[in-house]
Backbone as CSV, one residue per row, in Angstrom:
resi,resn,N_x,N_y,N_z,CA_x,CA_y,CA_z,C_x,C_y,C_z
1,UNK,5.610,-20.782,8.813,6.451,-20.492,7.659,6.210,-19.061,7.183
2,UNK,7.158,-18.332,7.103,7.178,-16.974,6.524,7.151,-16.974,4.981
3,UNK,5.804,-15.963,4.726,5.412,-15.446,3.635,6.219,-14.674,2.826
4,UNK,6.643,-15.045,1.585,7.918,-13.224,1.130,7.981,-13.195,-0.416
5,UNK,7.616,-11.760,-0.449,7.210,-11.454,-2.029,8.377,-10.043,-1.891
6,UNK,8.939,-10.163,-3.221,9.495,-9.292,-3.578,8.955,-8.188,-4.375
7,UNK,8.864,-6.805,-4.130,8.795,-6.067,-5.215,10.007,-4.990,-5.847
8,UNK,10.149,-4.816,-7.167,11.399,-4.232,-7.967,10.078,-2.771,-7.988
9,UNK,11.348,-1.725,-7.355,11.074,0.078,-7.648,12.004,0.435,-8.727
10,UNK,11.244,1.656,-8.872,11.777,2.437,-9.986,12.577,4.052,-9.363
11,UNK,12.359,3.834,-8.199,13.389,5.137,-7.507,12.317,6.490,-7.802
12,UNK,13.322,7.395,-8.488,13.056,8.688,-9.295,11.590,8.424,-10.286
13,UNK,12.238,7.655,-11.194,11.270,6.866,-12.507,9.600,7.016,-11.648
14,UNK,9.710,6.272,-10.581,8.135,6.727,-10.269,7.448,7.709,-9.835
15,UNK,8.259,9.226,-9.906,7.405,10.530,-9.946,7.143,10.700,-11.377
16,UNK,7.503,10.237,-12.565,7.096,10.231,-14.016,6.436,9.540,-15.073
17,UNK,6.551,8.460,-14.459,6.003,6.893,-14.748,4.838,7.221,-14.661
18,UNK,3.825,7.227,-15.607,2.171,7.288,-15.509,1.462,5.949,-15.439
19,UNK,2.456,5.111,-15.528,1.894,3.414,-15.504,2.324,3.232,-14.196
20,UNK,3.549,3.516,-13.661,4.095,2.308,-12.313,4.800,3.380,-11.330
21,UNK,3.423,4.694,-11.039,3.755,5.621,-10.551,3.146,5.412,-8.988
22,UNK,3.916,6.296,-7.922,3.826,5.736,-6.441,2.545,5.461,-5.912
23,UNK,1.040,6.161,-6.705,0.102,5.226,-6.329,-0.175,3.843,-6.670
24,UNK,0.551,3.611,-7.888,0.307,1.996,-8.607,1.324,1.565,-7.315
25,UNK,2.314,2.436,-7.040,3.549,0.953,-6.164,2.128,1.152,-4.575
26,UNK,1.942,1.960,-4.540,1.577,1.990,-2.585,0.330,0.487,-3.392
27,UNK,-0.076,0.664,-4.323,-1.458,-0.479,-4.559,-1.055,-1.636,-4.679
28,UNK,0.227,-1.935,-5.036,0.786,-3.546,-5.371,0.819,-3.479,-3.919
29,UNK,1.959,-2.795,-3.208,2.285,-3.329,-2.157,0.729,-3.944,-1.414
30,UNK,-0.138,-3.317,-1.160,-1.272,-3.093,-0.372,-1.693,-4.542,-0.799
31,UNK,-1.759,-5.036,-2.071,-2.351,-6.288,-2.586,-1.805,-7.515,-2.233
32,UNK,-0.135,-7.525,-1.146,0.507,-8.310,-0.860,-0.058,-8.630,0.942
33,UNK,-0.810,-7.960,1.333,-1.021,-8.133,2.746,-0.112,-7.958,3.603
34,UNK,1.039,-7.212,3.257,2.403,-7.226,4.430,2.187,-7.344,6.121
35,UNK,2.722,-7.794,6.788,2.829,-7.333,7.810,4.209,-6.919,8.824
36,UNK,5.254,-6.984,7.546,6.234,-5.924,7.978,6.874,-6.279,6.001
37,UNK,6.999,-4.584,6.107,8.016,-4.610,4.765,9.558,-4.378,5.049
38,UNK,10.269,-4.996,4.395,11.299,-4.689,4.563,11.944,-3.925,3.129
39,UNK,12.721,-2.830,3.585,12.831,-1.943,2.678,14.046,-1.482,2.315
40,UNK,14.087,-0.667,1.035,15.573,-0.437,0.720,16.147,0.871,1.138
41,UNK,15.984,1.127,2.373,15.905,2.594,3.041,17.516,2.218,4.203
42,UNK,17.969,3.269,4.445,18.977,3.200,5.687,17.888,3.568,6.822
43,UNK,18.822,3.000,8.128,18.121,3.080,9.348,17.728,5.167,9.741
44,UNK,18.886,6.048,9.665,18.490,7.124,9.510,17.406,7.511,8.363
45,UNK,16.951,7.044,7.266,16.439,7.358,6.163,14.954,6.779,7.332
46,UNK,14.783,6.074,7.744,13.401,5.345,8.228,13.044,6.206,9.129
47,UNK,14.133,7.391,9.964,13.563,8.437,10.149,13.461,9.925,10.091
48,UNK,13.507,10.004,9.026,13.336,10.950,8.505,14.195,11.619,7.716
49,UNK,15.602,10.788,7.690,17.046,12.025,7.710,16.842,11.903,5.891
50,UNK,17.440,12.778,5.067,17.654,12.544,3.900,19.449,12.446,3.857
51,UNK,19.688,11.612,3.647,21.374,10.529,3.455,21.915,10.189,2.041
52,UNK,22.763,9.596,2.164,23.368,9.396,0.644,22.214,8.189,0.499
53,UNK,22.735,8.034,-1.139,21.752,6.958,-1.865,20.271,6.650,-1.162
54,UNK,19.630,7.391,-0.852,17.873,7.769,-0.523,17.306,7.971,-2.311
55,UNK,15.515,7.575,-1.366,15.408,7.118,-2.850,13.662,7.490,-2.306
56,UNK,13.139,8.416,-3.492,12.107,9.230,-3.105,10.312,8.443,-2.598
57,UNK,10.840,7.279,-3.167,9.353,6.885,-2.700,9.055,6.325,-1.306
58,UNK,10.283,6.343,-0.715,9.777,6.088,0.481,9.146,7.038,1.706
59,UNK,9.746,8.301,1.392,8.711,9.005,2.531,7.833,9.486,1.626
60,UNK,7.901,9.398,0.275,6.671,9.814,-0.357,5.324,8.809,-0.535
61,UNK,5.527,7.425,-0.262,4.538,6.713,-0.425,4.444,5.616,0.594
62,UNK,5.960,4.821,0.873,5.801,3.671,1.169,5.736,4.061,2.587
63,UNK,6.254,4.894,3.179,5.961,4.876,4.967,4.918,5.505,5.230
64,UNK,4.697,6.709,4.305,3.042,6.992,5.090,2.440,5.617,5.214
65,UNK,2.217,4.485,3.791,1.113,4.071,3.682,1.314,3.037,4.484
66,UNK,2.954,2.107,5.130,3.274,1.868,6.377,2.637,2.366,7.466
67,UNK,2.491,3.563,7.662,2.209,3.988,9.348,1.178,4.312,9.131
68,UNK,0.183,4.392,8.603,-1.142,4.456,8.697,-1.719,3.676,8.529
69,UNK,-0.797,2.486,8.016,-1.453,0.887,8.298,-1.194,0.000,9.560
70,UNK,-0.071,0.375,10.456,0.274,-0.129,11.370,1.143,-1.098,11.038
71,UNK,2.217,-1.298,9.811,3.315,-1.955,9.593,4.478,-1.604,9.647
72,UNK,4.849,-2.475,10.077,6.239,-2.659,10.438,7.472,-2.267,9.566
73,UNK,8.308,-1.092,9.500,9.077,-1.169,8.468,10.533,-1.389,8.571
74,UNK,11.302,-2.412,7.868,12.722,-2.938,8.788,13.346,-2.376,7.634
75,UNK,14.448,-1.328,7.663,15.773,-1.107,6.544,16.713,-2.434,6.073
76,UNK,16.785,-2.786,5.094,17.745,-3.520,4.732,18.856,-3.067,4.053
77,UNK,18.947,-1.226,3.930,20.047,-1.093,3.079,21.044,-0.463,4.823
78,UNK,21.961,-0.588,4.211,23.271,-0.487,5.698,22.885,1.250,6.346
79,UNK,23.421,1.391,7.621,23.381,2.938,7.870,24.383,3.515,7.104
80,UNK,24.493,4.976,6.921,24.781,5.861,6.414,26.024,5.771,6.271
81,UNK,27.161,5.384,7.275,28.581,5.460,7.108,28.879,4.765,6.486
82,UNK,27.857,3.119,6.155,28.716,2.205,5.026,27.897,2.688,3.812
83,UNK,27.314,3.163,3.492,26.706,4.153,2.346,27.718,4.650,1.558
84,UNK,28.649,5.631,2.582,29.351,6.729,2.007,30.901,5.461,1.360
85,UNK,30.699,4.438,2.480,31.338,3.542,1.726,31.411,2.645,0.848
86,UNK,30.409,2.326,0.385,30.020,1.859,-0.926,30.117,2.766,-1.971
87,UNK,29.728,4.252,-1.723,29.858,5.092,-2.766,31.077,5.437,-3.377
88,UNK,32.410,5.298,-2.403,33.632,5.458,-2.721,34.045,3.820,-3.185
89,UNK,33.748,2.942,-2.560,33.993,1.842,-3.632,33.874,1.856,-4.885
90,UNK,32.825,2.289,-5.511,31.670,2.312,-6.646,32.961,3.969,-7.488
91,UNK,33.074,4.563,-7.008,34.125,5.726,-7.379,35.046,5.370,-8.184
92,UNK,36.064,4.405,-7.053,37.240,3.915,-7.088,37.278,3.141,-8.704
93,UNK,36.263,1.909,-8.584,36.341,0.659,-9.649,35.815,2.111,-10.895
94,UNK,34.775,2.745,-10.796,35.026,3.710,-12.358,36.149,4.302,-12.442
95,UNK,36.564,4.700,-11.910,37.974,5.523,-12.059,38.719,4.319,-12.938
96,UNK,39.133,3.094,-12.293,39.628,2.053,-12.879,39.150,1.841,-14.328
97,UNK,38.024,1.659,-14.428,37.317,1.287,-15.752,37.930,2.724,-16.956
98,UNK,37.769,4.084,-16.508,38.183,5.200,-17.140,38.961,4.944,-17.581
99,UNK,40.644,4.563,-16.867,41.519,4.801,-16.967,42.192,3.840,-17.982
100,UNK,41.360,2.881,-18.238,42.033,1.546,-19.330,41.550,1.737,-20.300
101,UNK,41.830,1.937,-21.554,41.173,2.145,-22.664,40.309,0.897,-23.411
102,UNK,41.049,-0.552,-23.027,39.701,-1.311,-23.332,38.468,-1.614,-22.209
103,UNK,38.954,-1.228,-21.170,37.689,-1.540,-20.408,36.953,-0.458,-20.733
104,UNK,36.738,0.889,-20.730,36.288,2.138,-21.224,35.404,1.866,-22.340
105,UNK,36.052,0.934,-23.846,35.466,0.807,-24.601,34.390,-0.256,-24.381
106,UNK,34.720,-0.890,-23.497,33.422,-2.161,-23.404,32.573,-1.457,-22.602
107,UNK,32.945,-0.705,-21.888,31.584,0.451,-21.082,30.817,1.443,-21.694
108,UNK,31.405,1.770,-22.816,30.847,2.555,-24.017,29.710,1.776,-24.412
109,UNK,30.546,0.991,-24.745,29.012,-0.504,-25.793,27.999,-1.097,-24.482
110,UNK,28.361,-1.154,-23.047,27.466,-1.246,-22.297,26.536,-0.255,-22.196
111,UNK,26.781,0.717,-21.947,26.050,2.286,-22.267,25.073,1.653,-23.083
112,UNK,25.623,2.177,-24.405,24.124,1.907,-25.739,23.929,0.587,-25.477
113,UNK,23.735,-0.291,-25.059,23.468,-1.561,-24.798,21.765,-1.395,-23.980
114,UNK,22.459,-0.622,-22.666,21.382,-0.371,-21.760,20.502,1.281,-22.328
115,UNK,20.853,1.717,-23.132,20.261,2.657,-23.687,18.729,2.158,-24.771
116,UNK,19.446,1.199,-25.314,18.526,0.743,-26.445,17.708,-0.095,-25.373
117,UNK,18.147,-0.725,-24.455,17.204,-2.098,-23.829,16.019,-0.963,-23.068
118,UNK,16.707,-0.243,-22.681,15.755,1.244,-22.002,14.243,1.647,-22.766
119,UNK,14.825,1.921,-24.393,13.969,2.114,-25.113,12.767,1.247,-26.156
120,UNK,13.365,-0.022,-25.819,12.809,-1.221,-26.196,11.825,-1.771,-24.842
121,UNK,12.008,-1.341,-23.716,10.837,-1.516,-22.725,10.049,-1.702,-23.205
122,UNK,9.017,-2.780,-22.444,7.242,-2.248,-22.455,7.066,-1.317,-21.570
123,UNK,5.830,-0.640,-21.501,5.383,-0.159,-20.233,3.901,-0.370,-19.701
124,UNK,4.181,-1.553,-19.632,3.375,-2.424,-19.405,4.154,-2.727,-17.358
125,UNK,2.992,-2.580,-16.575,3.560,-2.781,-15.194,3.594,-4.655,-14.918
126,UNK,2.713,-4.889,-15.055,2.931,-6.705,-15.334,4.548,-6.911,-16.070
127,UNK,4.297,-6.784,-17.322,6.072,-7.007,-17.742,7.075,-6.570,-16.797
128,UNK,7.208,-5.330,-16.296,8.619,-4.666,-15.580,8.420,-5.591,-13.931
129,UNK,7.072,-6.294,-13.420,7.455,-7.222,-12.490,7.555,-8.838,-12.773
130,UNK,7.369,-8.938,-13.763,7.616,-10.257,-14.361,9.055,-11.141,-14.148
131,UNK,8.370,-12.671,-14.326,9.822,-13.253,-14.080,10.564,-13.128,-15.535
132,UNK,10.377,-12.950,-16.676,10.895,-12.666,-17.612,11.904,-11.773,-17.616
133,UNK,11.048,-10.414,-17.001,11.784,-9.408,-16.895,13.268,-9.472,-16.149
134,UNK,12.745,-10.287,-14.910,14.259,-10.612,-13.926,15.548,-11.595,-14.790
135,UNK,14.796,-12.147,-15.377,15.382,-13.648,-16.298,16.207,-12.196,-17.256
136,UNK,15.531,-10.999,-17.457,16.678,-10.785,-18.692,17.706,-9.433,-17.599
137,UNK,17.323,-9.146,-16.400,17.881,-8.767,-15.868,18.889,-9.385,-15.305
138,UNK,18.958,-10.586,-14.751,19.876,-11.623,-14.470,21.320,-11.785,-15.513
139,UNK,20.437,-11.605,-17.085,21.560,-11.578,-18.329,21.978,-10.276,-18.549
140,UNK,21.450,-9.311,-18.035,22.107,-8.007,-18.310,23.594,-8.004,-17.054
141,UNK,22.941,-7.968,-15.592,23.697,-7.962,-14.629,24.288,-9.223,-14.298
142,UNK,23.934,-9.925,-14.062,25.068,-11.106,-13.465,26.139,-11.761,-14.496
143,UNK,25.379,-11.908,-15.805,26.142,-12.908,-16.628,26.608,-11.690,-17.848
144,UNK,26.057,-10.569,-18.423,27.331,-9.862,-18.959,27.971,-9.001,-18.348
145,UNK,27.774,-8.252,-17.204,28.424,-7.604,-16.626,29.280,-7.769,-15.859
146,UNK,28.957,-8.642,-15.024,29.954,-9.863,-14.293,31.384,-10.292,-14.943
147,UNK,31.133,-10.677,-15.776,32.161,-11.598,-17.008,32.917,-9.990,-17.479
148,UNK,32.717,-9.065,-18.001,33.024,-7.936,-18.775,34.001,-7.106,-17.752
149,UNK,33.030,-6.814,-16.454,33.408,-6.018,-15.659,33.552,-6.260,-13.697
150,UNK,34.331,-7.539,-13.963,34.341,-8.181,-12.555,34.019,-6.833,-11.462
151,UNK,35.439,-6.407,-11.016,35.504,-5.751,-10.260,34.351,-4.820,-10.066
152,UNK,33.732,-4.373,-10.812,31.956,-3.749,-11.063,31.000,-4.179,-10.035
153,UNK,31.204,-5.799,-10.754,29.849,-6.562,-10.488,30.202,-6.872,-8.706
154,UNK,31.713,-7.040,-8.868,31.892,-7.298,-7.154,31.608,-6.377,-6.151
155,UNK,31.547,-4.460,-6.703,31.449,-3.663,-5.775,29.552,-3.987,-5.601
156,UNK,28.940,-4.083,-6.444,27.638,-4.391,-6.799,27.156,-5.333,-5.887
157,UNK,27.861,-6.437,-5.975,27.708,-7.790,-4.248,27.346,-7.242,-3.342
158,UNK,28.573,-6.697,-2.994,28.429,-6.178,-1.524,26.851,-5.656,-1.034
159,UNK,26.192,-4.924,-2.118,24.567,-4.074,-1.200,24.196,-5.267,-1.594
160,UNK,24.096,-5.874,-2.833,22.827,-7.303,-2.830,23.236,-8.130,-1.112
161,UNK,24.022,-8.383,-1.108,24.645,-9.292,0.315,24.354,-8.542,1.435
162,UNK,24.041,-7.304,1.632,23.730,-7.028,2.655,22.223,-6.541,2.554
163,UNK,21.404,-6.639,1.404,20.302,-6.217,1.707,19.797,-8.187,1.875
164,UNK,20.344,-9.072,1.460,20.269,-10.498,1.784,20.302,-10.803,3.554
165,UNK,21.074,-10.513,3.845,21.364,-10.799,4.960,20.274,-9.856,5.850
166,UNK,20.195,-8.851,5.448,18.962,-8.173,6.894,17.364,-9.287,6.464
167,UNK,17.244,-9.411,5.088,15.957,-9.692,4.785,15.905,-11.243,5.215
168,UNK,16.995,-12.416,5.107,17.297,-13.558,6.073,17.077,-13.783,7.512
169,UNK,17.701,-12.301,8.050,17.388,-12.088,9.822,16.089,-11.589,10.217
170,UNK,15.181,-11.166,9.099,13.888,-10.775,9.346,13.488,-12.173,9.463
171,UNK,13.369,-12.480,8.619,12.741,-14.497,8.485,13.039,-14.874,9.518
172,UNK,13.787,-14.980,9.978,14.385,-16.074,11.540,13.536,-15.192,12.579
173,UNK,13.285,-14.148,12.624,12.551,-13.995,13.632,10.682,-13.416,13.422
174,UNK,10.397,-13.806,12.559,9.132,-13.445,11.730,8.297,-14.415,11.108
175,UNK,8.776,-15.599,11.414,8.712,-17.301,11.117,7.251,-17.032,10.316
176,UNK,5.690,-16.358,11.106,4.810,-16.619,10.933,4.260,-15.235,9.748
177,UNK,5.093,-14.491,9.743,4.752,-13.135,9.301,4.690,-13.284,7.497
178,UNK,3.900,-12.279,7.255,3.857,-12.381,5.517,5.195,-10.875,5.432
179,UNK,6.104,-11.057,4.553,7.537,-9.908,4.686,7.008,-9.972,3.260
180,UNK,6.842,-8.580,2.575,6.858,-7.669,1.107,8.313,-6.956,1.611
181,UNK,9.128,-7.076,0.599,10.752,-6.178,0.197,10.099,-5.177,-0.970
182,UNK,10.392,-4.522,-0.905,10.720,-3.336,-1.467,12.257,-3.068,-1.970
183,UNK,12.768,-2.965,-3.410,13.836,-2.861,-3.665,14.152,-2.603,-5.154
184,UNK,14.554,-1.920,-5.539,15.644,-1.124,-6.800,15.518,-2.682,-7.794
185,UNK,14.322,-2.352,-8.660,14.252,-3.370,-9.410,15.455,-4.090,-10.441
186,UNK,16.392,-3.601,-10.240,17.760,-4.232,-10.208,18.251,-5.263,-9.897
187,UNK,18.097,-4.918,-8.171,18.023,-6.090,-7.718,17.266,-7.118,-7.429
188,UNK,15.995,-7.222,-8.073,14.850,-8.020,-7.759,15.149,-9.455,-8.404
189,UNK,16.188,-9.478,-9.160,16.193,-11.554,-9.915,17.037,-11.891,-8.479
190,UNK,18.474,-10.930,-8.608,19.232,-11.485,-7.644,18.724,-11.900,-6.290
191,UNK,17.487,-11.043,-5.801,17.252,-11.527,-4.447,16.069,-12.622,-4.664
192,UNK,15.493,-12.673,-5.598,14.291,-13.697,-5.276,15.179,-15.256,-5.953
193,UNK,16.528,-15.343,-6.604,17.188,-16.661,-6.972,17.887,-17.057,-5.192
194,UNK,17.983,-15.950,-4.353,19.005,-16.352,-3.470,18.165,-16.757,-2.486
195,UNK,16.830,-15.876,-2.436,16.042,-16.198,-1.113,15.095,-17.693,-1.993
196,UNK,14.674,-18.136,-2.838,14.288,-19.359,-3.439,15.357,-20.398,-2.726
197,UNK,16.203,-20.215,-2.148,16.812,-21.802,-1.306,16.833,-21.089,0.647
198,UNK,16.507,-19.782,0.368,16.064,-20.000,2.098,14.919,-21.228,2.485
199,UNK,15.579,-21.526,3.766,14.206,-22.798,3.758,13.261,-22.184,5.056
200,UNK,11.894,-22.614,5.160,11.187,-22.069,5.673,9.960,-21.133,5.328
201,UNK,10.488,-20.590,4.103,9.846,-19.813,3.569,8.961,-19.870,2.286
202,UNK,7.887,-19.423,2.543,6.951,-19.512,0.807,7.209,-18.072,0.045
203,UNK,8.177,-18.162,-0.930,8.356,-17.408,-1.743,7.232,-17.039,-3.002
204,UNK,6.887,-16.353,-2.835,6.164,-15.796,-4.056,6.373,-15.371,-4.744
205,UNK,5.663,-15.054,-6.368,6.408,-14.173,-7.367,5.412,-12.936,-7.608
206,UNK,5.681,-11.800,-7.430,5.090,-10.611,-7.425,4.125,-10.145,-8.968
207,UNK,4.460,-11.623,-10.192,3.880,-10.873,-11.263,2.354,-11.666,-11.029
208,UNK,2.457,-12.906,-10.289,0.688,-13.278,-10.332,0.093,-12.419,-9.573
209,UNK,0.508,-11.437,-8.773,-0.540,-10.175,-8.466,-1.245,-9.100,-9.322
210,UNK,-0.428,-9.354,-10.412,-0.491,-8.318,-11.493,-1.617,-9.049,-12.521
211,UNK,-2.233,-8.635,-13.527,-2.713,-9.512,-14.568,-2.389,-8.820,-16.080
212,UNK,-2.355,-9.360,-16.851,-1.523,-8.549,-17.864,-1.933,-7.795,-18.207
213,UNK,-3.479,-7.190,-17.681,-3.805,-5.709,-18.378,-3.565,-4.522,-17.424
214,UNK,-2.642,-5.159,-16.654,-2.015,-4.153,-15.101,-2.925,-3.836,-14.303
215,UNK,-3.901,-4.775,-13.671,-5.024,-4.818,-12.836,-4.471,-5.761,-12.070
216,UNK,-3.971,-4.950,-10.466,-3.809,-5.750,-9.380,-4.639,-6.508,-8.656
217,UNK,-3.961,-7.689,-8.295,-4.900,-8.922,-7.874,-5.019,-8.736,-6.226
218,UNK,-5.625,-8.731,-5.497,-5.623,-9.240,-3.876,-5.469,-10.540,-3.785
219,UNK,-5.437,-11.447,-4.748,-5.124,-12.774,-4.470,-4.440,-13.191,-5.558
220,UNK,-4.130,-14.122,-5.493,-3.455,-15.348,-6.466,-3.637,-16.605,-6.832
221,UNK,-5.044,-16.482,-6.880,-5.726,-17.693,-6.651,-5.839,-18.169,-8.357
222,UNK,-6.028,-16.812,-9.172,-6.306,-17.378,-10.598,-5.043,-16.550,-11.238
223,UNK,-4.207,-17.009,-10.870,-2.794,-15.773,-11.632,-1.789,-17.160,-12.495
224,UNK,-2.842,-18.051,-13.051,-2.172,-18.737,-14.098,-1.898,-18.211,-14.974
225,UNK,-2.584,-17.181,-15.685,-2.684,-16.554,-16.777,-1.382,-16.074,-16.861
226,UNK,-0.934,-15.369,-15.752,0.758,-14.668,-15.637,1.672,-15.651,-15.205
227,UNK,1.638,-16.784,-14.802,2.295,-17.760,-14.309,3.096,-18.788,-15.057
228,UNK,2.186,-18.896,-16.026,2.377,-20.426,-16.766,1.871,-21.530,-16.259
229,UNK,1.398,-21.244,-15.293,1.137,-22.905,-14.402,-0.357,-22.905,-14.931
């Protein structure tokens, strides 16, 4: 049975982040035992190319500390040409949203919505991997944005569904392997509600590694404290 823990990045955010900055991420990851990560990188991005939507911690942290560990690193975000096509999807539906004056205004109030939730953070690294955290990410993205701004949330599907589907085809052939994801803490509720009915697999939750005074665990043996259990 394949092992699989998710972890949510902060992109950019972790060259500034003094709490959940790329040595804290290379240390979570390290505390998960990977033996292949699968990541939110394009197949050119894994070597070397810099491409649309690239995202700095990976040749800054996560593949050195990959290849000097001898792990395996599989892309789950699409190559480059459906990149440039998602980006013009993602174009298209704002243009749409611009152009209507009430959808515009409900994107206004989404704005300060996510402005204030921004500034109401903890920064606390336990909280930002918490299931709480996903639980209110789930209500930010799936259930008001969804409802507000279909066509949004649908261009939005498409990368969750395809970073689903590579991280599914890793499992089928990795049966015995422990798989750490790496991914745009965005998407971290959506993929750990969808991969929770893959069968086969022991899903884990990435905050009993953590303990709430942001001291990473190598195990999970006493991570009731963050658990509830």
């Amino acid at each position: 049975m394949a092992n699989l823990i998710v972890i949510g990045t902060q992109h950019e955010l972790h060259l500034v982040d003094p709490v959940f900055n790329l040595s804290k991420l290379v240390e979570l990851i390290h505390a998960t035992k990977p033996d292949i990560i699968c990541a939110e990188l394009s197949p050119e991005q894994l070597f070397g190319k810099t491409t649309c939507n690239s995202k700095p911690e990976y040749p800054k942290a996560i593949l050195p500390y990959a290849y000097e560990n001898g792990i395996e690193v599989i892309p789950i975000q699409p190559p480059t040409e459906e990149g440039y096509r998602q980006e013009e999807r993602n174009r298209k539906v704002m243009e749409m949203i611009n152009s209507d004056p009430e959808s515009l205004a409900r994107w206004k109030l989404r704005k300060k919505l996510f402005e204030t939730a921004s500034e109401a953070k903890s920064l606390s690294l336990h909280s930002l991997q918490s299931r709480a955290y996903d639980h209110w990410m789930e209500i930010l993205w799936e259930k008001y944005q969804a409802k507000l701004f279909p066509e949004f949330w649908n261009v939005k599907e498409i990368w969750n569904i395809e970073f689903l589907n590579r991280i599914t085809k890793t499992i089928e052939s990795n049966r015995e392997k422990r798989i750490t994801v790496t991914v745009g803490i965005k998407h971290k509720h959506w993929l750990n509600n969808r991969l929770d009915e893959v069968p086969n697999v022991k899903l884990e939750h990435i905050e009993d590694y953590i303990d709430t005074k942001d001291n990473v665990r190598s195990s999970t043996e006493c991570a009731g404290d963050s658990s509830g259990q």
